[in-house]
Short mmCIF file of C-alpha atoms in Angstrom, two decimals:
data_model
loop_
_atom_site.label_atom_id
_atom_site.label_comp_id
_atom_site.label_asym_id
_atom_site.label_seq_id
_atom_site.Cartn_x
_atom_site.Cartn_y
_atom_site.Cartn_z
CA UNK Z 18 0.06 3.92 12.89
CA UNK Z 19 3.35 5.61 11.83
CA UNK Z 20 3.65 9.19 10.47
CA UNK Z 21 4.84 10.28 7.31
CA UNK Z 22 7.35 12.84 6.41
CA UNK Z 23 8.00 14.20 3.23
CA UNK Z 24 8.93 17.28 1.47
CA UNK Z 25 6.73 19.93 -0.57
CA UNK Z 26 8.61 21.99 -3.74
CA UNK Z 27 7.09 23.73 -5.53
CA UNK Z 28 7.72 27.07 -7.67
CA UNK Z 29 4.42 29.72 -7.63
CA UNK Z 30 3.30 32.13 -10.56
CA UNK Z 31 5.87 34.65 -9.68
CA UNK Z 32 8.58 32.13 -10.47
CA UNK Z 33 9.72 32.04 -6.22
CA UNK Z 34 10.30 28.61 -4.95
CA UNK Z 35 8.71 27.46 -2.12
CA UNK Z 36 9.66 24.17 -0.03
CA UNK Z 37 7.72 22.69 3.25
CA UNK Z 38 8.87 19.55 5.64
CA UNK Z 39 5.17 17.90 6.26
CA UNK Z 40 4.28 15.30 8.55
CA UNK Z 41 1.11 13.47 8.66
CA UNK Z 42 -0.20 10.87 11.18
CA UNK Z 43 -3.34 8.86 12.03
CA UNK Z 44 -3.08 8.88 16.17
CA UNK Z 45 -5.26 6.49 16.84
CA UNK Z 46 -8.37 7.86 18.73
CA UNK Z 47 -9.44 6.40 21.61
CA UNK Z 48 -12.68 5.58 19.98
CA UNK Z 49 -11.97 3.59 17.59
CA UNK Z 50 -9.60 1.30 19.69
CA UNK Z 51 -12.47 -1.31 20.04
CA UNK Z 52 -11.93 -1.97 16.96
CA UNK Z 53 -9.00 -3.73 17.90
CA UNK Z 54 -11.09 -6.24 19.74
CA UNK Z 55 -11.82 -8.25 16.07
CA UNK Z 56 -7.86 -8.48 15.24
CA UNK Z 57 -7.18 -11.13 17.37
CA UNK Z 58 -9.68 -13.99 19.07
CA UNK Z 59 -9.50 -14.11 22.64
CA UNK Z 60 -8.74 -17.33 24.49
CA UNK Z 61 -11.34 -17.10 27.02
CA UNK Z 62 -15.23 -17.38 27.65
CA UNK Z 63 -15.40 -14.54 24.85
CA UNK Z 64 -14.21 -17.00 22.26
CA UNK Z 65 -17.29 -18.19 20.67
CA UNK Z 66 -19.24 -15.07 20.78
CA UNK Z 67 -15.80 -13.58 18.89
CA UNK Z 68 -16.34 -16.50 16.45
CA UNK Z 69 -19.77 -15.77 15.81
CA UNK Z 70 -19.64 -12.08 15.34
CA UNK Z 71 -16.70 -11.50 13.88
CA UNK Z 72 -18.36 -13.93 11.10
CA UNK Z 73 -21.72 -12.08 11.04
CA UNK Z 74 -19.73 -8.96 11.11
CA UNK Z 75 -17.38 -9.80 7.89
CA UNK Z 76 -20.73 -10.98 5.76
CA UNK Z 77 -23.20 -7.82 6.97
CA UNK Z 78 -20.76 -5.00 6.21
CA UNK Z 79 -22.20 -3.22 3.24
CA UNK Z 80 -18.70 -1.51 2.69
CA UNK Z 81 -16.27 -4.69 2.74
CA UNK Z 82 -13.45 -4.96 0.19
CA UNK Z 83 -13.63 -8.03 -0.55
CA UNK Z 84 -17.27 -8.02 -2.05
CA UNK Z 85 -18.73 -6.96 -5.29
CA UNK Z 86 -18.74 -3.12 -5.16
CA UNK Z 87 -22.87 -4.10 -6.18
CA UNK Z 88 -23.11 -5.44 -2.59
CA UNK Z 89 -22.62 -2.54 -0.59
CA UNK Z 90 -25.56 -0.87 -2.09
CA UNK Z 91 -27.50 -3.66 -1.57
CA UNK Z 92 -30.75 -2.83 0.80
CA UNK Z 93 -29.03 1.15 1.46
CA UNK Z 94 -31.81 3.31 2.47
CA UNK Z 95 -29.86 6.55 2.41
CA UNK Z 96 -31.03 9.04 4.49
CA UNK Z 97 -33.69 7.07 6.28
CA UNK Z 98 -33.69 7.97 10.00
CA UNK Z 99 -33.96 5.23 12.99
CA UNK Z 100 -37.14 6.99 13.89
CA UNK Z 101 -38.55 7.41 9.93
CA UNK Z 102 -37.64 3.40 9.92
CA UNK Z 103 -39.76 1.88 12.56
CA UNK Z 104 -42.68 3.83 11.06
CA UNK Z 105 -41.80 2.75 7.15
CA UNK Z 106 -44.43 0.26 5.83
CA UNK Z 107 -43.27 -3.38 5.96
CA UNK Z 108 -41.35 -4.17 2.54
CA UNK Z 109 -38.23 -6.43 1.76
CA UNK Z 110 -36.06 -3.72 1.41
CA UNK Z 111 -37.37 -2.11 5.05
CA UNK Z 112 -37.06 -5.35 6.75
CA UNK Z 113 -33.69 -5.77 5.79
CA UNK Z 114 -32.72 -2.44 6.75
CA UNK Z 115 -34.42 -2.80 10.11
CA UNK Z 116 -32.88 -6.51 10.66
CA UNK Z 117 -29.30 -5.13 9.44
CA UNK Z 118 -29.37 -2.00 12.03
CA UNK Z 119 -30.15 -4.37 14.92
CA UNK Z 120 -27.55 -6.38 14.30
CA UNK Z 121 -24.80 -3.52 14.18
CA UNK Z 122 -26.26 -2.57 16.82
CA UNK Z 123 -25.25 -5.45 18.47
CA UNK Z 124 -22.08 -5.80 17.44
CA UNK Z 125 -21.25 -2.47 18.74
CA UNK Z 126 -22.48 -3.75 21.84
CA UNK Z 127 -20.19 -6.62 21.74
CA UNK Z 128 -17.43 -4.58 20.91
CA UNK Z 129 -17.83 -2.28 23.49
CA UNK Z 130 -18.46 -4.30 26.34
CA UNK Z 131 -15.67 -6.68 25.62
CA UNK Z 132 -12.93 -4.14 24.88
CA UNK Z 133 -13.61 -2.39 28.20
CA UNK Z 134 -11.20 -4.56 29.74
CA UNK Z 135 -8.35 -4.58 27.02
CA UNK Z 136 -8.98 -1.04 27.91
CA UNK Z 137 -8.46 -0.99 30.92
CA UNK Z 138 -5.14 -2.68 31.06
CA UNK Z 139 -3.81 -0.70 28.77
CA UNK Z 140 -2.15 2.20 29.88
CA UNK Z 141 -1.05 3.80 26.59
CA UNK Z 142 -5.02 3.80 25.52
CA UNK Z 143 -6.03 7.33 26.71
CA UNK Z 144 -5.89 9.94 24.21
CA UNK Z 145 -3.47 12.65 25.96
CA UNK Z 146 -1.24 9.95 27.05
CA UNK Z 147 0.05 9.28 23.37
CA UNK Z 148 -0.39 12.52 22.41
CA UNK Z 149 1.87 13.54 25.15
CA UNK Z 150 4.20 11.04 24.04
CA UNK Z 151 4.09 12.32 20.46
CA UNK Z 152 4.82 15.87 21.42
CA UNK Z 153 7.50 14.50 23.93
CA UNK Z 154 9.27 12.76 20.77
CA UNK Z 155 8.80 15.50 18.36
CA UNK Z 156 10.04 18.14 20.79
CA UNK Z 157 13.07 16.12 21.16
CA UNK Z 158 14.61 16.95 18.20
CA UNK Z 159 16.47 19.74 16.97
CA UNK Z 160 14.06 22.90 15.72
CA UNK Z 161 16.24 22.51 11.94
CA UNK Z 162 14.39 18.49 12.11
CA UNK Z 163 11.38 19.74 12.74
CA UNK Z 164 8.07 19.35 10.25
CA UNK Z 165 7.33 22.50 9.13
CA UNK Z 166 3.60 21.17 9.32
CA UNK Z 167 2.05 18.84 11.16
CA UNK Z 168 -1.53 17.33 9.59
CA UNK Z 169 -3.10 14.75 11.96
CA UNK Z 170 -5.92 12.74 11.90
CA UNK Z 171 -8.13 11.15 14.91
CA UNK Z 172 -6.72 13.45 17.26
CA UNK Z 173 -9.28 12.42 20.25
CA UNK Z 174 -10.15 15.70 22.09
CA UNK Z 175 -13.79 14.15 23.80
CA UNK Z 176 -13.13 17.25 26.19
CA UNK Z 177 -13.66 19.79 23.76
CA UNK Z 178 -17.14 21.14 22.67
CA UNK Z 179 -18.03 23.71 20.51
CA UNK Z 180 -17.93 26.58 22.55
CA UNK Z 181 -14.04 26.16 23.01
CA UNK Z 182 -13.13 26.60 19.20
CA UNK Z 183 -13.30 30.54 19.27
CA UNK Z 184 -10.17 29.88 22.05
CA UNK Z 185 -8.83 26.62 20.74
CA UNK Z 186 -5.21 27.17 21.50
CA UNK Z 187 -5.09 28.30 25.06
CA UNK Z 188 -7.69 25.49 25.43
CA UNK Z 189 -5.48 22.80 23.95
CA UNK Z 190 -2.70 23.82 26.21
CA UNK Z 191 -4.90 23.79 29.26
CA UNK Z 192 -6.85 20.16 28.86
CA UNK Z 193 -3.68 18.85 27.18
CA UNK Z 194 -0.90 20.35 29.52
CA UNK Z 195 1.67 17.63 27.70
CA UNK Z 196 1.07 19.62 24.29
CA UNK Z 197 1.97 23.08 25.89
CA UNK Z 198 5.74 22.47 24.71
CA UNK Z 199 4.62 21.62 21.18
CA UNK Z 200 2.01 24.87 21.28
CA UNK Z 201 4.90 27.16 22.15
CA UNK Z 202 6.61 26.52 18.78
CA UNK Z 203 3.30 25.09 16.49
CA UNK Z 204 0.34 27.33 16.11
CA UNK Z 205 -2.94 25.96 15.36
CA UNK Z 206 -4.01 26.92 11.63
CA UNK Z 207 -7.24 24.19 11.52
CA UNK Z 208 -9.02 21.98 13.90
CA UNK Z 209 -11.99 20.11 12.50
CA UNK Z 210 -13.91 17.77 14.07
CA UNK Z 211 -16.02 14.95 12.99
CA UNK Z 212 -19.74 15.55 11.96
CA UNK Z 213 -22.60 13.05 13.34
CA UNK Z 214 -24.12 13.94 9.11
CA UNK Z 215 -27.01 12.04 10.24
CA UNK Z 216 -27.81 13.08 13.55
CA UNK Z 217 -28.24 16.73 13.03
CA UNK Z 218 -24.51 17.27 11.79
CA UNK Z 219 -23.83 17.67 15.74
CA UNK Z 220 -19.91 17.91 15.88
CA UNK Z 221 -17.82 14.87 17.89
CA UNK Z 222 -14.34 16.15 19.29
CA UNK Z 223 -13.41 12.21 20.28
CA UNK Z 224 -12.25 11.70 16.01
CA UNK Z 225 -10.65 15.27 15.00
CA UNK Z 226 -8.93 16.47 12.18
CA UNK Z 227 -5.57 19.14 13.24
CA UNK Z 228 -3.20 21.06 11.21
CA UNK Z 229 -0.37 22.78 12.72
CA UNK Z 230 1.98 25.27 11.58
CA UNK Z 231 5.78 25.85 12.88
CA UNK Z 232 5.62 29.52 14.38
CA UNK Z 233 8.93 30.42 12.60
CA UNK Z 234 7.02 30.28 8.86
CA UNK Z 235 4.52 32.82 10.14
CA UNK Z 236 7.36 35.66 9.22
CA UNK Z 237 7.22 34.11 5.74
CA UNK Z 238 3.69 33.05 5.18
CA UNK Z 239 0.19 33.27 6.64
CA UNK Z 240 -2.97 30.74 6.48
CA UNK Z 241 -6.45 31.21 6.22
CA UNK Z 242 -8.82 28.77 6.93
CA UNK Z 243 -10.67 26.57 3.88
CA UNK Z 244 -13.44 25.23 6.10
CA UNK Z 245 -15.01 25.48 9.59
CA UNK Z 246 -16.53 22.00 10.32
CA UNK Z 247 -18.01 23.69 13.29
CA UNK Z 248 -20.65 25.29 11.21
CA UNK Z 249 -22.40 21.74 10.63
CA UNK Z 250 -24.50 21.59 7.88
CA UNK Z 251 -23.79 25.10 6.65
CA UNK Z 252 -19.89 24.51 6.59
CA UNK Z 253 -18.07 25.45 3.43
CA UNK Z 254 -17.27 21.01 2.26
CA UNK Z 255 -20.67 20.19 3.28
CA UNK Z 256 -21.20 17.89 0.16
CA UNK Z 257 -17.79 16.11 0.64
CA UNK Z 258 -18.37 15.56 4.26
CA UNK Z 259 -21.44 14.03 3.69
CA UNK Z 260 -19.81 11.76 0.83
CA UNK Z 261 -17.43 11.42 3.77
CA UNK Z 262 -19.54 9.86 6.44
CA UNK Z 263 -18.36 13.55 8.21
CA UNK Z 264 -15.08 11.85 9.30
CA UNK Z 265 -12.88 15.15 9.87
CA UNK Z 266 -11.32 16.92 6.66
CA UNK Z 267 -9.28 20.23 8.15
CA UNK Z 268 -7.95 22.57 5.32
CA UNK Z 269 -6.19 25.84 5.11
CA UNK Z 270 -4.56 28.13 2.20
CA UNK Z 271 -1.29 28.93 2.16
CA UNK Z 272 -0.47 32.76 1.36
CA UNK Z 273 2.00 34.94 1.57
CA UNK Z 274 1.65 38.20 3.71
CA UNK Z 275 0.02 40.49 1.18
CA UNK Z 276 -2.62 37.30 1.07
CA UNK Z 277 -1.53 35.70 -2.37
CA UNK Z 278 -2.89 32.24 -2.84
CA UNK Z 279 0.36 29.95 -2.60
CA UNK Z 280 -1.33 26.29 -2.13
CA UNK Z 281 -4.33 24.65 -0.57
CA UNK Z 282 -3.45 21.88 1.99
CA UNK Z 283 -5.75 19.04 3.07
CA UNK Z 284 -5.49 16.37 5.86
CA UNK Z 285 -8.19 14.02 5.60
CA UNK Z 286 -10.00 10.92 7.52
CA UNK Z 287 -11.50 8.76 4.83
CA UNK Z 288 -14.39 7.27 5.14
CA UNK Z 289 -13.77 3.70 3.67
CA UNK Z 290 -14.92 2.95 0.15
CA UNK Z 291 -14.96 6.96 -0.42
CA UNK Z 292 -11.70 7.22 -1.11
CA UNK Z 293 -12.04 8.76 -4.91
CA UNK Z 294 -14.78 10.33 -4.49
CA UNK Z 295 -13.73 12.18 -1.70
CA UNK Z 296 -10.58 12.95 -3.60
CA UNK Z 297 -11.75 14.45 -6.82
CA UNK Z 298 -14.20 16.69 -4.51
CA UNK Z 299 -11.43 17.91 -2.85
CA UNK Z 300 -9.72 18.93 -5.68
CA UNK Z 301 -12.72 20.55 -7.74
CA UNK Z 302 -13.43 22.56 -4.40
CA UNK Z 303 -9.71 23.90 -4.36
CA UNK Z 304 -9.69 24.43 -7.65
CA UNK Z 305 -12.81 26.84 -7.60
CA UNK Z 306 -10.67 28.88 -4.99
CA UNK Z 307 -7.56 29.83 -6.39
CA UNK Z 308 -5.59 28.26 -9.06
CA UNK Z 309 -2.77 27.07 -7.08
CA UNK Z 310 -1.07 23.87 -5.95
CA UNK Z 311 -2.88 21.53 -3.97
CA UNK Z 312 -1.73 18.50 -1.33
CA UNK Z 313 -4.27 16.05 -0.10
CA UNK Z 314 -2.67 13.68 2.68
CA UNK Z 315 -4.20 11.85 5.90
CA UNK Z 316 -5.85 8.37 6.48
CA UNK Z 317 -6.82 6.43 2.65
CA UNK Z 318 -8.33 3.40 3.89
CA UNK Z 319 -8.42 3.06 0.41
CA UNK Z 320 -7.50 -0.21 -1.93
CA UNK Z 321 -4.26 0.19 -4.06
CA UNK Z 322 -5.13 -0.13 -7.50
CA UNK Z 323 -2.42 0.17 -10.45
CA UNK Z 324 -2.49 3.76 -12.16
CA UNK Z 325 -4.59 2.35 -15.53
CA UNK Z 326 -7.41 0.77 -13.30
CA UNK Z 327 -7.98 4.17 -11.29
CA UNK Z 328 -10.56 6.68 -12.15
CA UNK Z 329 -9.13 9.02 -9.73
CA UNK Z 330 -5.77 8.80 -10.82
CA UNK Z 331 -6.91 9.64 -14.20
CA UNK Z 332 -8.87 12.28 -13.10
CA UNK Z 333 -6.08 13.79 -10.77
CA UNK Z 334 -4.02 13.64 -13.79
CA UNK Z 335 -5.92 15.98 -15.98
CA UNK Z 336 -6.85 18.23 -12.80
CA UNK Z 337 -2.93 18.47 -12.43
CA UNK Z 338 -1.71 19.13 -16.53
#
């Protein structure tokens, strides 16, 4: 994963110009690095069971690119608990659903228990050890070279839980004592983490959504919150994070310091598949807030289509005239 840097201009409804060095960057959670067990078969007793799940893995997923989009809703039971399930009267559509959890089920088994070892011998796979290394790197360069904001997505913070958001700051700094140098010059606008939607929208810190804001801008500009993911099911994007599988969206408003509505800023963890619909949410949401700019960046996992074949980009284009 590499981060990207860019630059923001843009000129608000008092004709001032307004400019902002962003950086955005998927870090890799620690959770989701068993995922790296299906890149590449191992040569070892594991081979054929890699063979054979990787294979039944490719056909059963529901969201696959590569697929009709008609397949991945194909047997969906949305909604339907594990408990409601093993209750449900026998039916095709039931006994596929039951049949299809049990085998992810499995796989994650497989997955788990056969990455524990890449794992282990892997010394840059803890969370706060690349994180370190990121704020080691960043702090290395001159304040001028600096992002001016930092959105990043999978941030793995397992040790957090919901009682440390109302401190989240001093908290970062003490569980993540190689972050203290970024802290000192970054403050923490947004932290949102991601939201188990089906599992009584219980929050889980190991896939988490930050945005940070270079100190220095706070003599310029202020932010205020767009959504508290902490509030589960209540929270503000409750729709879109359901649309979202609740992977982490964080989002604050730029103002200035009488509180003017500047710009609405996004970083985002896509849930695959989503990518448009997530998108235009996004965008009708900010729009019902203030009529101002508004930047969307983070993790896609989306499917580059050209600019006539995409709904969203037409819709993004009349959202934006």
């Amino acid at each position: 994963h590499l981060p990207i840097a860019f630059t923001v201009q843009w000129e608000d409804g008092e004709k001032q110009h307004h400019q902002l060095f962003c950086t955005s960057m998927n870090m890799l959670a620690q959770r989701y690095l068993d995922f790296n067990f299906w890149n590449a078969c191992p040569h070892d007793d594991l081979e054929g069971l890699w063979r054979m799940a990787s294979r039944l893995r490719a056909t059963a997923d529901r969201k696959t690119k590569w697929l009709p989009q008609e397949y991945s809703n194909l047997g969906r039971t949305p909604g339907l608990s594990d408990e409601d399930l093993a209750v449900a009267s026998d039916s095709p559509l039931i006994n596929w659903e039951r049949v299809n959890r049990w085998l992810w089920r499995w796989i994650a088994r497989v997955q788990r228990e056969a990455s524990k070892a890449q794992v282990a011998g892997n010394a840059m796979a803890p969370d706060a050890v690349r994180q370190g290394v990121f704020a080691q790197l960043l702090m290395s360069l001159e304040d001028s070279e600096r992002p001016d904001l930092l959105l990043l997505q999978e941030f793995g913070l397992e040790e957090l839980g919901p009682d440390d958001l109302q401190h989240l700051q001093e908290c970062l700094a003490t569980q993540r004592p190689m972050l203290r140098p970024l802290l000192e010059s970054y403050e923490l606008v947004n932290l949102s983490p991601k939201l188990e939607v089906r599992r009584a929208w219980k929050c889980s810190f190991s896939d988490t959504g930050l945005l940070l804001a270079k100190k220095s801008l706070l003599d310029k500009y202020q932010f205020s919150p767009l959504n508290c993911a902490a509030k589960g099911q209540g929270c503000e994007l409750q729709q879109i994070y359901t649309e979202n599988s609740g992977k982490p969206i964080v989002g604050a408003q730029l103002q200035d310091l009488q509180g003017r509505p500047l710009a609405n800023l996004f970083g985002v963890h896509m849930e695959k598949s989503k990518t448009e619909e997530v998108l235009k949410g996004l965008f009708r949401f900010a729009a019902s807030i203030a009529d101002v700019p508004t930047l969307v960046v983070g993790d896609f996992n989306a499917v580059l289509r050209a600019p006539s074949q995409s709904v969203c980009w037409g819709y993004l284009g009349t959202a934006t005239a």
